[in-house]
PDB file of N, CA and C in Angstrom:
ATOM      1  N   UNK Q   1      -6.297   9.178  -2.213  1.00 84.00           N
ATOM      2  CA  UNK Q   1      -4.979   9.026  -2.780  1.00 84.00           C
ATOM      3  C   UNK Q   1      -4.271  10.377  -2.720  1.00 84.00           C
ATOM      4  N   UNK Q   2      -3.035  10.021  -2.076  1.00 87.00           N
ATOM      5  CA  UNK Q   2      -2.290  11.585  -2.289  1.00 87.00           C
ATOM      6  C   UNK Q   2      -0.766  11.389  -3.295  1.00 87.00           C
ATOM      7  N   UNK Q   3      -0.249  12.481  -3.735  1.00 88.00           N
ATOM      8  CA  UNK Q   3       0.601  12.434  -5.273  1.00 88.00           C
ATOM      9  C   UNK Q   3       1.559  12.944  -4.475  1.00 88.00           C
ATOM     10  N   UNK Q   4       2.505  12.866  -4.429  1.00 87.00           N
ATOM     11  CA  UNK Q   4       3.966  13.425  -4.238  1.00 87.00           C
ATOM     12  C   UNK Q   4       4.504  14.441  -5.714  1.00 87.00           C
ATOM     13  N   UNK Q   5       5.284  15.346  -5.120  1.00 92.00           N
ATOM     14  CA  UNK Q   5       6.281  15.605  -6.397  1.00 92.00           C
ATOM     15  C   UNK Q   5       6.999  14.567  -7.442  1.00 92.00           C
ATOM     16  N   UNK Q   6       6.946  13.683  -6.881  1.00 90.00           N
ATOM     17  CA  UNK Q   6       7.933  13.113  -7.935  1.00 90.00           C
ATOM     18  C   UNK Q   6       7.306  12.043  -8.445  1.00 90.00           C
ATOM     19  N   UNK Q   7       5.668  11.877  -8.055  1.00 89.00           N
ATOM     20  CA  UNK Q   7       4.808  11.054  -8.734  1.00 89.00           C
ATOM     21  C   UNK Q   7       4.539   9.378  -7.423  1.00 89.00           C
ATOM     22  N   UNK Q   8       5.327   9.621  -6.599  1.00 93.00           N
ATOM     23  CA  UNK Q   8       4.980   8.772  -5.803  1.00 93.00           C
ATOM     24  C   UNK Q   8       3.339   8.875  -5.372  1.00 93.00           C
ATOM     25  N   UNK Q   9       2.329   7.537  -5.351  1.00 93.00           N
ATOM     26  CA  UNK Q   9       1.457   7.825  -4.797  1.00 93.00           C
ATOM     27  C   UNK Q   9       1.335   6.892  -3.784  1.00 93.00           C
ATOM     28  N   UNK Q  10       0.336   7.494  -2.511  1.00 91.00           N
ATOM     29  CA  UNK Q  10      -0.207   6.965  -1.590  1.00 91.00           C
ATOM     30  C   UNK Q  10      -1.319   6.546  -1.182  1.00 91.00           C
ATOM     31  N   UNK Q  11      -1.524   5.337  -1.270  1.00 92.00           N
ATOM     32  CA  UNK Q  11      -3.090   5.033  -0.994  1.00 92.00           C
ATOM     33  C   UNK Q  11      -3.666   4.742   0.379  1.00 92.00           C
ATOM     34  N   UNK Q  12      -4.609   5.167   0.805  1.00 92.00           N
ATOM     35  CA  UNK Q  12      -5.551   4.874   1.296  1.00 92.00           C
ATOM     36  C   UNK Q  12      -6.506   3.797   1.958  1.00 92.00           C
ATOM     37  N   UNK Q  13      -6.591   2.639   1.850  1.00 93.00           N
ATOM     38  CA  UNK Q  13      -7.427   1.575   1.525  1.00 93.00           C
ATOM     39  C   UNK Q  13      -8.230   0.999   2.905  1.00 93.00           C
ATOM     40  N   UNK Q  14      -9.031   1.332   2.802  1.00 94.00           N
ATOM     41  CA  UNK Q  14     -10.302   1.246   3.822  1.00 94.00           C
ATOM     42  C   UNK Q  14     -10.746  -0.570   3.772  1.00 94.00           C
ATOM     43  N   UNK Q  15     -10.848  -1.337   4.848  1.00 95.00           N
ATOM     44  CA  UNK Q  15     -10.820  -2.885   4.857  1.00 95.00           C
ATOM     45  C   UNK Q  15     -12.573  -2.927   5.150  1.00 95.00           C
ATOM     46  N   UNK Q  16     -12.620  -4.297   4.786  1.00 95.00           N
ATOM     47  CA  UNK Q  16     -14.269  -4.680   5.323  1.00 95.00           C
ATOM     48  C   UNK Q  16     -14.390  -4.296   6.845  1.00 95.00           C
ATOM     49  N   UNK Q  17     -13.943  -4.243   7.559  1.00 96.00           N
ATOM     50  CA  UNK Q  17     -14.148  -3.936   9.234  1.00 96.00           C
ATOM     51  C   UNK Q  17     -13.538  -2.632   9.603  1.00 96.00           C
ATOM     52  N   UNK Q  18     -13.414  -1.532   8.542  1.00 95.00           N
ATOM     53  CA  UNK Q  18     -13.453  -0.711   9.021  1.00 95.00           C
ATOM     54  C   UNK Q  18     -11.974  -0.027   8.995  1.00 95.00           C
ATOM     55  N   UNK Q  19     -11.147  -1.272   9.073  1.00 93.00           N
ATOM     56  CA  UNK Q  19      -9.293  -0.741   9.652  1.00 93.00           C
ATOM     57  C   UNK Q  19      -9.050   0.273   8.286  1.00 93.00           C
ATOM     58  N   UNK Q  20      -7.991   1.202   8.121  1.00 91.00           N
ATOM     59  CA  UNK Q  20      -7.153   1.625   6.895  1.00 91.00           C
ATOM     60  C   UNK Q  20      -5.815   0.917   7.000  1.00 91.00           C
ATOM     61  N   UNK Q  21      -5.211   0.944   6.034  1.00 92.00           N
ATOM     62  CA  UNK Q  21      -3.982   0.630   5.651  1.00 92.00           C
ATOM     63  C   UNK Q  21      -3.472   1.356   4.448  1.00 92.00           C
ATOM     64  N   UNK Q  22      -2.221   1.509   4.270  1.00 89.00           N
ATOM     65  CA  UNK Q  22      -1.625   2.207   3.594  1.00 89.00           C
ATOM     66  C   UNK Q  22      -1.196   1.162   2.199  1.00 89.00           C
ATOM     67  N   UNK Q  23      -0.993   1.626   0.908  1.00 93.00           N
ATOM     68  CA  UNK Q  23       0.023   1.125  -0.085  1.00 93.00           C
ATOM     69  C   UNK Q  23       0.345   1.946  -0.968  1.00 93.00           C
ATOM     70  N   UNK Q  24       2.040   2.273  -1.105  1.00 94.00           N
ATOM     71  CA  UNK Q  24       2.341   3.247  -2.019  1.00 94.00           C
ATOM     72  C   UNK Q  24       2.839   2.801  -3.331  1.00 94.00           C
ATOM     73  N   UNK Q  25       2.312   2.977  -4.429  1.00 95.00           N
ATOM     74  CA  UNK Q  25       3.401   3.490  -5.621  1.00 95.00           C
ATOM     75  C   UNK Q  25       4.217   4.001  -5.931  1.00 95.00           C
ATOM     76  N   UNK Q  26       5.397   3.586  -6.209  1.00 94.00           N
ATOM     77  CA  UNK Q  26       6.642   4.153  -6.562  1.00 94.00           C
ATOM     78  C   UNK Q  26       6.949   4.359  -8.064  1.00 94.00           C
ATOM     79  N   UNK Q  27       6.676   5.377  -8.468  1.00 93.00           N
ATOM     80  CA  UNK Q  27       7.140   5.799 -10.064  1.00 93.00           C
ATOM     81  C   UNK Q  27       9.016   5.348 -10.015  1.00 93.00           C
ATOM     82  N   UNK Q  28       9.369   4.538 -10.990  1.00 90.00           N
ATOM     83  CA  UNK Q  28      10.424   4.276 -11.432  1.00 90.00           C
ATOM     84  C   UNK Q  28      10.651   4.570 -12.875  1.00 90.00           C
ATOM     85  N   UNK Q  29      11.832   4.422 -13.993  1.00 87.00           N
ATOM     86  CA  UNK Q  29      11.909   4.765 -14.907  1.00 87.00           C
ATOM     87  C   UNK Q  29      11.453   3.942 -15.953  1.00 87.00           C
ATOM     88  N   UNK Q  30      11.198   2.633 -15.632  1.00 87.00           N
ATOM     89  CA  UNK Q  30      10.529   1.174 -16.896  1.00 87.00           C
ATOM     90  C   UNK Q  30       9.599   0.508 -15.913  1.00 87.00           C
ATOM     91  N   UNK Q  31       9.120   0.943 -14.859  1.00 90.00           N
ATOM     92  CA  UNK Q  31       8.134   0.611 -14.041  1.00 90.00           C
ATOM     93  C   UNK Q  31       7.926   1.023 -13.059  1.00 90.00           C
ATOM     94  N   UNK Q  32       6.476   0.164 -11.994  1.00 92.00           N
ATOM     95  CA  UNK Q  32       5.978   0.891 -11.168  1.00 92.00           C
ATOM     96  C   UNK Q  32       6.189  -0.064  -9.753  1.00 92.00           C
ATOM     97  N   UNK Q  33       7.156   0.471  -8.413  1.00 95.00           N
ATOM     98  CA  UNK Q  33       7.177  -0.489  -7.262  1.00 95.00           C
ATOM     99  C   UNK Q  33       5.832  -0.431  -6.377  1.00 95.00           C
ATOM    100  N   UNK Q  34       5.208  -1.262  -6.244  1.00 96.00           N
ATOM    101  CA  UNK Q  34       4.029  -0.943  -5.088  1.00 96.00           C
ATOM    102  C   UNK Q  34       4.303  -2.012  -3.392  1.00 96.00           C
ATOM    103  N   UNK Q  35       4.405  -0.785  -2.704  1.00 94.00           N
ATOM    104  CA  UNK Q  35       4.538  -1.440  -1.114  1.00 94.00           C
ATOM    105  C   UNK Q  35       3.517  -1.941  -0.677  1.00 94.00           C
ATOM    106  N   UNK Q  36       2.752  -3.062  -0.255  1.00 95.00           N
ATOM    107  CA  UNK Q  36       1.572  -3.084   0.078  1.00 95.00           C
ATOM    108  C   UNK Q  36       1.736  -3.294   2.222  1.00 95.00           C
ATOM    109  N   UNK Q  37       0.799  -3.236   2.669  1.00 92.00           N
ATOM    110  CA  UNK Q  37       0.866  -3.347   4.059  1.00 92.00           C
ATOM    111  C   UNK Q  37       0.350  -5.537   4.144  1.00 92.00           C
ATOM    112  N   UNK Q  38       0.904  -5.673   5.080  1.00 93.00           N
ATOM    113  CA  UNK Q  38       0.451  -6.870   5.509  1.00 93.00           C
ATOM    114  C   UNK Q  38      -0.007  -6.905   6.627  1.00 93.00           C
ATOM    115  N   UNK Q  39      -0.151  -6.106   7.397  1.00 93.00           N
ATOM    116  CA  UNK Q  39      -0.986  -6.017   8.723  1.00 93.00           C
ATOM    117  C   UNK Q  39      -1.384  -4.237   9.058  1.00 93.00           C
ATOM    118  N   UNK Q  40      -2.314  -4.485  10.114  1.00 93.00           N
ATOM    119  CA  UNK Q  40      -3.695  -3.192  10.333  1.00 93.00           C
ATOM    120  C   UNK Q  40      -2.411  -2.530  11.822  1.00 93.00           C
ATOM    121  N   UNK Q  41      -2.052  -1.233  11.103  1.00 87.00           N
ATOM    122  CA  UNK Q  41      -1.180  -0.747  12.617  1.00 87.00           C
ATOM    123  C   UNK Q  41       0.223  -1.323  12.518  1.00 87.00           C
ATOM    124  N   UNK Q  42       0.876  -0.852  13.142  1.00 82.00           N
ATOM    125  CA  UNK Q  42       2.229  -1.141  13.378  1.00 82.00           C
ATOM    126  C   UNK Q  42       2.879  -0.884  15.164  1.00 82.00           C
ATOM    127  N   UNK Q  43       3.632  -2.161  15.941  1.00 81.00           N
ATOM    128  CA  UNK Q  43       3.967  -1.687  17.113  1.00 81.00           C
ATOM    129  C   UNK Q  43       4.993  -0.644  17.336  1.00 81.00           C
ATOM    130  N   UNK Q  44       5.667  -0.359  16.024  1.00 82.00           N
ATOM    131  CA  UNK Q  44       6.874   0.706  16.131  1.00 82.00           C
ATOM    132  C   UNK Q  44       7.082   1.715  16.672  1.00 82.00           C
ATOM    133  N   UNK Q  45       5.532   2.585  15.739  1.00 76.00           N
ATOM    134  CA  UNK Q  45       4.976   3.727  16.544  1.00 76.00           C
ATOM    135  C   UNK Q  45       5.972   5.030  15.564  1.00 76.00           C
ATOM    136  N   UNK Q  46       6.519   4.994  14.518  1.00 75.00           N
ATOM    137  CA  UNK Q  46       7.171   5.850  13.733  1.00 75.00           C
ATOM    138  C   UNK Q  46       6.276   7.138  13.462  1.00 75.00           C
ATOM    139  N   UNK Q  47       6.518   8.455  13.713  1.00 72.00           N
ATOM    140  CA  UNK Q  47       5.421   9.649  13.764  1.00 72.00           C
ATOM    141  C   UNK Q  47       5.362   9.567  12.310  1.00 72.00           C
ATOM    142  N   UNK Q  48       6.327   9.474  11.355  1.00 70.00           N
ATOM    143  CA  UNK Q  48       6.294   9.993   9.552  1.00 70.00           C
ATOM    144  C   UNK Q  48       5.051   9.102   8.940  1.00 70.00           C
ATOM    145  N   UNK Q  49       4.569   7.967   9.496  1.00 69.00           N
ATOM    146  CA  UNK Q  49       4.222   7.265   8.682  1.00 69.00           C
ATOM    147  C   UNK Q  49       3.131   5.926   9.635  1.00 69.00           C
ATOM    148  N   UNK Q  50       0.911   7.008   9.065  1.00 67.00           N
ATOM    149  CA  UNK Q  50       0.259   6.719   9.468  1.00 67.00           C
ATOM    150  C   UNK Q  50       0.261   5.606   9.745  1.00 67.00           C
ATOM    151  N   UNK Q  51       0.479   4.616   9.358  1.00 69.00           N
ATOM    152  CA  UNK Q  51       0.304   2.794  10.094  1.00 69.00           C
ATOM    153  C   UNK Q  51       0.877   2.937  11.549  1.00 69.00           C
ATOM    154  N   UNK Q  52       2.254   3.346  11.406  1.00 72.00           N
ATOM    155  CA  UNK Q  52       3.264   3.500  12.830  1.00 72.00           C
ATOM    156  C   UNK Q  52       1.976   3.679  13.878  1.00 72.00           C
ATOM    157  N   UNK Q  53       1.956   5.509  13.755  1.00 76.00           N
ATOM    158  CA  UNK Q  53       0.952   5.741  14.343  1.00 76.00           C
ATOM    159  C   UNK Q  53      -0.404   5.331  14.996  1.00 76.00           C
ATOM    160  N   UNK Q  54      -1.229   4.436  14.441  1.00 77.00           N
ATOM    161  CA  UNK Q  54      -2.191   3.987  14.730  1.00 77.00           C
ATOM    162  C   UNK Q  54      -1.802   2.697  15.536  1.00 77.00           C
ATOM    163  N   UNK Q  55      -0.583   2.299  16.146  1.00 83.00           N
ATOM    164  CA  UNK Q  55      -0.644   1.500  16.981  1.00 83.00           C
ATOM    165  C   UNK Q  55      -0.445   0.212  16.261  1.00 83.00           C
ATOM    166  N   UNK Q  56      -0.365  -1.241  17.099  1.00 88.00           N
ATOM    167  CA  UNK Q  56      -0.815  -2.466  16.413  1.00 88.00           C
ATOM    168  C   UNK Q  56      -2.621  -2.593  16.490  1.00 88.00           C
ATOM    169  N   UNK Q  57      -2.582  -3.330  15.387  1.00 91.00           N
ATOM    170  CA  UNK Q  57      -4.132  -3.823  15.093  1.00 91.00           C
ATOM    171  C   UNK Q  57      -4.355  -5.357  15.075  1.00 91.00           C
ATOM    172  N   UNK Q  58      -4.237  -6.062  13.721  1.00 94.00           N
ATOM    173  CA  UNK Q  58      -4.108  -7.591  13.748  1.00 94.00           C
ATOM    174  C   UNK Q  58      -3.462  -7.799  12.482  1.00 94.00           C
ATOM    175  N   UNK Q  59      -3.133  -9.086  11.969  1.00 95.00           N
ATOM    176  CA  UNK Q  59      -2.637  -9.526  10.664  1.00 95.00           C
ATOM    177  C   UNK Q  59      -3.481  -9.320   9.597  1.00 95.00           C
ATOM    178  N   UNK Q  60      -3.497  -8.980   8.339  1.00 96.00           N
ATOM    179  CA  UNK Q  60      -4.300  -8.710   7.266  1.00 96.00           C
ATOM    180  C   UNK Q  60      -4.398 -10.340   6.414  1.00 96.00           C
ATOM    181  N   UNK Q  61      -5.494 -10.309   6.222  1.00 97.00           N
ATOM    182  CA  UNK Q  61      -5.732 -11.521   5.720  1.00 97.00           C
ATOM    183  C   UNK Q  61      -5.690 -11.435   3.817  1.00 97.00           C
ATOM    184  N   UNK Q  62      -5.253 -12.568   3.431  1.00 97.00           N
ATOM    185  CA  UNK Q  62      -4.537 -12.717   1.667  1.00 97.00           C
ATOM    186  C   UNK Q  62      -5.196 -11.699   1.040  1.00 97.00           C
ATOM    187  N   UNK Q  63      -6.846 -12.311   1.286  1.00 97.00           N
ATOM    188  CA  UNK Q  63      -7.530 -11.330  -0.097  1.00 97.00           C
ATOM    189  C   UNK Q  63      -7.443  -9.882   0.494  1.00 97.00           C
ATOM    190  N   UNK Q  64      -7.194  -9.356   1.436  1.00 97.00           N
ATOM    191  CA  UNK Q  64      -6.926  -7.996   1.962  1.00 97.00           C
ATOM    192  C   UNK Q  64      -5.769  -7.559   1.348  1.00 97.00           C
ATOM    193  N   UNK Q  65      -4.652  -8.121   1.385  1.00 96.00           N
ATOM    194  CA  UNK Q  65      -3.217  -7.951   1.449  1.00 96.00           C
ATOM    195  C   UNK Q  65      -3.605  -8.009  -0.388  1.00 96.00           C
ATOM    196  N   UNK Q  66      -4.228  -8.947  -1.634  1.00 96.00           N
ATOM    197  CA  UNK Q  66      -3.997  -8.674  -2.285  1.00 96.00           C
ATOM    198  C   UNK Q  66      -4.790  -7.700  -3.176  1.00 96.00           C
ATOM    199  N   UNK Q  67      -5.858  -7.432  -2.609  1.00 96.00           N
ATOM    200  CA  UNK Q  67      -6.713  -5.847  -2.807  1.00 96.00           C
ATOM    201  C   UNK Q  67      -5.815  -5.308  -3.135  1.00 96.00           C
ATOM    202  N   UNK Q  68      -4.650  -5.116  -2.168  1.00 95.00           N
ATOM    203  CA  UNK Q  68      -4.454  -4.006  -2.364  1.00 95.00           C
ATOM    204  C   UNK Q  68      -3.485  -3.856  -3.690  1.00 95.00           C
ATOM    205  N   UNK Q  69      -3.049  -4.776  -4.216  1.00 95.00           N
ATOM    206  CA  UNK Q  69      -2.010  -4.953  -5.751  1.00 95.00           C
ATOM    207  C   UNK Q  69      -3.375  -4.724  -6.899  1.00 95.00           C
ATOM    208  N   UNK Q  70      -4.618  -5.401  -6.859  1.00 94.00           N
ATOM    209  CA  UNK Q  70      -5.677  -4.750  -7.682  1.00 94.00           C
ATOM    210  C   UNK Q  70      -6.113  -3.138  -7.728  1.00 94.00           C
ATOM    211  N   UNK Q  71      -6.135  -2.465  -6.578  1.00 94.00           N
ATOM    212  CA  UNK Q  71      -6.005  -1.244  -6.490  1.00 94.00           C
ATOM    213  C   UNK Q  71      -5.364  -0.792  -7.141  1.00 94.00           C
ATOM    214  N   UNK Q  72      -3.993  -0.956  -7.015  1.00 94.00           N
ATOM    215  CA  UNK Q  72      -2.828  -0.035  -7.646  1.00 94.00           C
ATOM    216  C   UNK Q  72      -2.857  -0.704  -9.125  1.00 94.00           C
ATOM    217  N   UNK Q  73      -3.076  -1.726  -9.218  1.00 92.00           N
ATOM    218  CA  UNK Q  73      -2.726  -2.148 -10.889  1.00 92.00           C
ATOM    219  C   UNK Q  73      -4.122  -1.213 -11.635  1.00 92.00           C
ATOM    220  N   UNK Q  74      -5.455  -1.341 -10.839  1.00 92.00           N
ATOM    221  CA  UNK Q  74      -6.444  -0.243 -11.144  1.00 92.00           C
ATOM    222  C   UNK Q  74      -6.476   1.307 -12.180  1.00 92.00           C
ATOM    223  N   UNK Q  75      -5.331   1.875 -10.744  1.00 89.00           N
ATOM    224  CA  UNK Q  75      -5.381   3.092 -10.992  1.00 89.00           C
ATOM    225  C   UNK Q  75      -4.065   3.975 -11.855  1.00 89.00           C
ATOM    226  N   UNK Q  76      -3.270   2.570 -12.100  1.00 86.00           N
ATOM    227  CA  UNK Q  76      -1.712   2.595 -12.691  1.00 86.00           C
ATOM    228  C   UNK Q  76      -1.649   2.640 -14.472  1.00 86.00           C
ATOM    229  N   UNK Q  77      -1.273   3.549 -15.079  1.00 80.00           N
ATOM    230  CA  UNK Q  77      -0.820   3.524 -16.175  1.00 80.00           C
ATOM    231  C   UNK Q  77      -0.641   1.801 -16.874  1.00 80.00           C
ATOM    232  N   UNK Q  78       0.782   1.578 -16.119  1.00 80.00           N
ATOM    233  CA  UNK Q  78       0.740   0.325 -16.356  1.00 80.00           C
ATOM    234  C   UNK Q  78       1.017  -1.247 -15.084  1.00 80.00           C
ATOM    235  N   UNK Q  79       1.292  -2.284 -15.499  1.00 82.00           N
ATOM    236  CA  UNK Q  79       1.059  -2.705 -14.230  1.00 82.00           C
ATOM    237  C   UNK Q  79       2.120  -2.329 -12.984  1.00 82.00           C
ATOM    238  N   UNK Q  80       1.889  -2.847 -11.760  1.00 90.00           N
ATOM    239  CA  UNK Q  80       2.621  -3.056 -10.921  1.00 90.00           C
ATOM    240  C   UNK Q  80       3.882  -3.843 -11.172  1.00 90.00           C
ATOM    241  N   UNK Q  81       5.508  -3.548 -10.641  1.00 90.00           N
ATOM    242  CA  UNK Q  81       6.024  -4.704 -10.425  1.00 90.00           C
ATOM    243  C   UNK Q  81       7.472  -4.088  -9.911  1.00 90.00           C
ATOM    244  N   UNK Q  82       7.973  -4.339  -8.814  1.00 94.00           N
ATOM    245  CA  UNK Q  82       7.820  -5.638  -8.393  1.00 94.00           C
ATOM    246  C   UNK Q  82       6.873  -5.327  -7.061  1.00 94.00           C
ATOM    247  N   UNK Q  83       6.956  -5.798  -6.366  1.00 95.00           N
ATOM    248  CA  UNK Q  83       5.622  -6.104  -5.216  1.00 95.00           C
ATOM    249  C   UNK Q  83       6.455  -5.950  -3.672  1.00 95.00           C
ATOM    250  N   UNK Q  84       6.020  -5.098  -3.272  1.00 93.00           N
ATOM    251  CA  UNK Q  84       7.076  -5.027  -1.709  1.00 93.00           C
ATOM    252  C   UNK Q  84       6.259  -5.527  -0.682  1.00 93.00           C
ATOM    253  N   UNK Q  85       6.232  -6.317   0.370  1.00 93.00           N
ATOM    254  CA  UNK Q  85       5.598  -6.663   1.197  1.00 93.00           C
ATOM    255  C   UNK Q  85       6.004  -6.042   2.671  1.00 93.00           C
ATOM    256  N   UNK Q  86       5.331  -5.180   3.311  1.00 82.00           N
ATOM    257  CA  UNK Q  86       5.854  -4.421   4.504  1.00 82.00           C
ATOM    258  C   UNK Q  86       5.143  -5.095   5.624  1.00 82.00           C
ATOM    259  N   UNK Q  87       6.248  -5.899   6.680  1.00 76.00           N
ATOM    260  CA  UNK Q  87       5.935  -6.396   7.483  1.00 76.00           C
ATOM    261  C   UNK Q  87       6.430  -5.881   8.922  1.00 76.00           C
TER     262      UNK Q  87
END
Protein backbone atom coordinates (compact mmCIF):
# COMPACT_ATOMS: atom_id res chain seq x y z
CA UNK A 1 0.00 0.00 0.00
CA UNK A 2 1.31 3.41 -0.83
CA UNK A 3 -0.18 6.92 1.02
CA UNK A 4 -0.25 10.03 -0.91
CA UNK A 5 -0.09 13.51 0.70
CA UNK A 6 -3.41 14.05 0.92
CA UNK A 7 -4.24 10.59 2.30
CA UNK A 8 -5.16 9.00 -0.93
CA UNK A 9 -4.23 5.33 -0.78
CA UNK A 10 -3.14 2.80 -3.28
CA UNK A 11 -3.45 -0.71 -3.21
CA UNK A 12 -1.79 -3.37 -4.43
CA UNK A 13 -3.78 -6.60 -4.71
CA UNK A 14 -2.10 -9.70 -5.82
CA UNK A 15 -5.02 -12.35 -7.52
CA UNK A 16 -5.04 -16.25 -7.10
CA UNK A 17 -3.01 -16.64 -10.51
CA UNK A 18 -0.63 -14.45 -9.83
CA UNK A 19 -2.02 -11.07 -11.91
CA UNK A 20 -1.86 -7.51 -9.65
CA UNK A 21 -4.38 -5.03 -9.90
CA UNK A 22 -4.71 -1.82 -8.54
CA UNK A 23 -7.61 -0.14 -6.06
CA UNK A 24 -7.42 3.27 -4.66
CA UNK A 25 -8.95 5.07 -1.74
CA UNK A 26 -9.99 8.35 -1.91
CA UNK A 27 -10.08 10.33 1.46
CA UNK A 28 -13.13 12.68 1.15
CA UNK A 29 -14.57 14.94 3.87
CA UNK A 30 -17.81 12.47 5.34
CA UNK A 31 -16.32 9.55 3.50
CA UNK A 32 -14.19 7.22 1.75
CA UNK A 33 -14.38 6.73 -2.53
CA UNK A 34 -12.75 3.36 -3.46
CA UNK A 35 -11.90 2.69 -7.35
CA UNK A 36 -11.71 -0.88 -7.73
CA UNK A 37 -10.19 -2.48 -11.13
CA UNK A 38 -12.48 -4.84 -13.10
CA UNK A 39 -10.02 -6.35 -15.29
CA UNK A 40 -6.00 -7.64 -15.12
CA UNK A 41 -4.05 -4.83 -17.53
CA UNK A 42 -5.41 -2.29 -19.54
CA UNK A 43 -5.17 -1.89 -23.67
CA UNK A 44 -4.62 1.94 -23.29
CA UNK A 45 -1.18 1.69 -22.28
CA UNK A 46 -1.27 5.19 -20.05
CA UNK A 47 2.63 5.52 -18.57
CA UNK A 48 1.03 7.35 -15.00
CA UNK A 49 -0.80 4.47 -14.09
CA UNK A 50 0.55 0.67 -13.49
CA UNK A 51 -2.56 -1.32 -14.97
CA UNK A 52 -2.09 0.94 -18.35
CA UNK A 53 1.26 -0.28 -18.37
CA UNK A 54 1.12 -3.87 -17.99
CA UNK A 55 -0.75 -4.25 -21.15
CA UNK A 56 -4.25 -6.17 -21.49
CA UNK A 57 -4.61 -9.36 -19.40
CA UNK A 58 -8.30 -10.85 -19.06
CA UNK A 59 -11.64 -9.86 -17.25
CA UNK A 60 -11.56 -10.14 -13.39
CA UNK A 61 -13.96 -12.37 -12.12
CA UNK A 62 -16.93 -11.05 -9.17
CA UNK A 63 -15.26 -12.54 -6.17
CA UNK A 64 -11.91 -10.87 -7.49
CA UNK A 65 -13.48 -7.59 -8.35
CA UNK A 66 -15.17 -7.78 -4.86
CA UNK A 67 -11.93 -8.62 -2.76
CA UNK A 68 -11.08 -5.91 -3.56
CA UNK A 69 -14.07 -3.55 -1.60
CA UNK A 70 -13.20 -6.15 1.52
CA UNK A 71 -9.66 -5.00 1.37
CA UNK A 72 -10.29 -1.47 1.54
CA UNK A 73 -13.31 -1.69 3.95
CA UNK A 74 -10.37 -3.88 5.96
CA UNK A 75 -7.90 -1.40 6.20
CA UNK A 76 -10.35 1.84 6.30
CA UNK A 77 -11.20 3.81 9.34
CA UNK A 78 -14.57 3.63 8.20
CA UNK A 79 -16.47 1.98 5.47
CA UNK A 80 -16.15 2.42 1.83
CA UNK A 81 -18.67 4.41 -0.22
CA UNK A 82 -19.40 5.04 -2.93
CA UNK A 83 -17.78 2.26 -5.11
CA UNK A 84 -16.13 3.25 -8.55
CA UNK A 85 -15.87 0.57 -11.02
CA UNK A 86 -12.86 1.15 -13.59
CA UNK A 87 -13.46 -0.38 -16.76
Amino acid sequence: MATSVDGTKKLAIRLEDGAMVESVIIPERDRYTLCVSTQVGCALGCRFCFTGVMGWGRQMAAHEIFDQLYQANRISERHVTPVVFLV
